[in-house]
Coordinates of C-alpha atoms in Angstrom, one line a residue:
M37 CA 48.7 -25.8 126.1
T38 CA 48.7 -28.3 123.1
D39 CA 45.1 -29.1 123.6
F40 CA 44.3 -25.3 123.6
E41 CA 46.4 -24.9 120.5
E42 CA 44.6 -27.8 118.7
C43 CA 41.2 -26.5 119.5
F44 CA 41.6 -22.8 119.0
S45 CA 44.4 -22.2 116.5
F46 CA 42.1 -22.3 113.4
S47 CA 39.6 -20.0 115.2
A48 CA 42.3 -17.5 116.0
F49 CA 43.5 -17.7 112.4
T50 CA 40.0 -17.0 111.1
I51 CA 39.4 -14.1 113.6
V52 CA 42.8 -12.5 112.8
L53 CA 42.2 -12.9 109.0
M54 CA 38.7 -11.5 109.1
S55 CA 39.6 -8.6 111.4
M56 CA 42.6 -7.7 109.1
I57 CA 40.3 -7.8 106.0
S58 CA 37.7 -5.6 107.7
L59 CA 40.4 -3.2 109.0
F60 CA 41.8 -2.9 105.5
M61 CA 38.3 -2.3 104.0
T62 CA 37.4 0.4 106.5
G63 CA 40.8 2.0 106.3
Y64 CA 40.5 2.1 102.5
E65 CA 37.0 3.5 102.8
I66 CA 38.1 6.2 105.2
V67 CA 40.9 7.4 103.1
F68 CA 39.5 7.2 99.6
H69 CA 35.8 7.7 100.0
N70 CA 34.2 11.1 99.8
Y71 CA 31.7 11.4 102.7
D72 CA 28.6 13.6 102.3
F73 CA 27.7 13.3 106.0
P74 CA 30.2 13.4 108.8
L75 CA 28.3 10.7 110.6
D76 CA 29.3 8.2 107.9
L77 CA 32.9 9.0 108.6
L78 CA 32.4 8.5 112.3
H79 CA 30.7 5.2 111.6
S80 CA 33.6 4.0 109.6
C81 CA 36.1 5.1 112.2
V82 CA 34.2 3.3 115.0
Y83 CA 34.1 0.1 112.9
A84 CA 37.9 0.4 112.2
I85 CA 38.5 0.7 116.0
Y86 CA 36.3 -2.3 116.5
A87 CA 38.2 -4.4 114.0
L88 CA 41.5 -3.3 115.4
S89 CA 40.4 -4.2 118.9
H90 CA 39.5 -7.7 117.7
L91 CA 42.9 -8.0 116.2
L92 CA 44.7 -6.9 119.3
L93 CA 42.5 -9.0 121.6
I94 CA 43.9 -12.1 119.9
I95 CA 47.5 -11.1 119.3
V96 CA 48.4 -9.4 122.6
P97 CA 47.4 -12.1 125.1
A98 CA 48.8 -14.9 122.9
S99 CA 52.1 -13.2 122.5
I100 CA 52.3 -12.6 126.2
T101 CA 51.5 -16.2 126.8
N102 CA 54.2 -17.3 124.4
E103 CA 56.8 -15.0 126.1
A104 CA 55.7 -16.4 129.6
T105 CA 56.1 -19.9 128.2
E106 CA 59.7 -19.2 127.1
A107 CA 60.5 -17.6 130.5
A108 CA 59.1 -20.6 132.4
K109 CA 60.9 -23.0 130.1
S110 CA 64.3 -21.3 130.6
V111 CA 63.8 -21.4 134.4
A112 CA 62.8 -25.0 134.3
M113 CA 65.7 -25.9 132.1
S114 CA 68.1 -24.9 134.9
L115 CA 66.3 -27.2 137.4
P116 CA 67.8 -30.6 136.3
Y117 CA 71.2 -29.3 137.3
E118 CA 69.9 -28.9 140.9
I119 CA 68.4 -32.4 141.0
S120 CA 70.7 -34.9 142.6
S121 CA 72.2 -37.5 140.4
N122 CA 70.4 -40.5 142.0
E123 CA 67.0 -39.2 140.8
K124 CA 67.7 -39.9 137.1
E125 CA 64.1 -40.7 136.3
L126 CA 62.9 -37.3 137.5
K127 CA 65.7 -35.6 135.6
F128 CA 64.9 -37.5 132.4
E129 CA 61.1 -36.7 132.6
S130 CA 61.8 -33.0 133.2
Q131 CA 64.1 -32.8 130.3
K132 CA 61.7 -34.6 128.0
C133 CA 58.9 -32.2 128.8
F134 CA 61.0 -29.1 128.2
F135 CA 62.5 -30.0 124.8
Q136 CA 59.1 -30.0 123.2
K137 CA 58.1 -26.8 121.4
K138 CA 54.8 -25.6 122.6
F139 CA 53.6 -22.2 121.3
L140 CA 50.3 -20.6 120.4
T141 CA 50.1 -20.2 116.7
L142 CA 47.7 -19.2 113.9
W143 CA 46.7 -22.5 112.6
N144 CA 50.3 -23.8 112.9
I145 CA 51.4 -21.3 110.3
Y146 CA 52.7 -18.4 112.4
V147 CA 53.8 -18.3 116.0
L148 CA 52.1 -15.4 117.7
D149 CA 54.5 -12.7 118.9
R150 CA 54.5 -8.9 119.4
S151 CA 56.0 -8.2 116.0
L152 CA 52.8 -9.5 114.4
I153 CA 51.0 -6.3 115.4
F154 CA 53.5 -4.1 113.6
T155 CA 53.8 -6.5 110.7
A156 CA 50.0 -6.5 110.2
I157 CA 49.6 -2.8 110.4
G158 CA 52.5 -2.2 108.0
T159 CA 51.1 -4.8 105.6
L160 CA 47.7 -3.1 105.7
L161 CA 49.2 0.3 105.0
T162 CA 51.4 -1.0 102.2
Y163 CA 48.5 -2.7 100.4
G164 CA 46.2 0.3 101.0
I165 CA 48.7 2.6 99.4
L166 CA 49.3 0.2 96.5
L167 CA 45.6 -0.3 95.8
G168 CA 44.9 3.4 96.3
T169 CA 47.5 4.5 93.7
L170 CA 46.4 1.7 91.2
G171 CA 42.8 2.5 91.6
K172 CA 43.1 6.1 90.3
K173 CA 41.7 6.6 86.8
L174 CA 43.5 8.7 84.3
S175 CA 41.3 11.3 82.8
V176 CA 41.3 11.1 79.0
R177 CA 39.7 13.8 76.8
M178 CA 38.0 12.7 73.7

């Protein structure tokens, strides 16, 4: 898993970052843009679904993999107690392997878990509302 992490963590970070940016841009466009044609709105909605699917296709399998790693590690941690005391080398090697932290991350910045989905959507909504309210112009009569 460490080889996979080394090769693909930057790619996963880039994909998640770009899909969040595109999801934010299309969400902002859907909410604050006046559409003349309904087909333009449909196009924006389809693109938002596309960006969301890219985001979910990275986060969901990686978080499931990290949860499965934790479950397998907890089962394997109980195995040294079942190994007889005369096989100390096997016991030492098994403990050495399971004390290492191996998780799928986004460029070693954030460990992927299920909460990232809700955190990302909440962040996009918060910044969308913030930029939407800051972007309104005050009408001044001269």
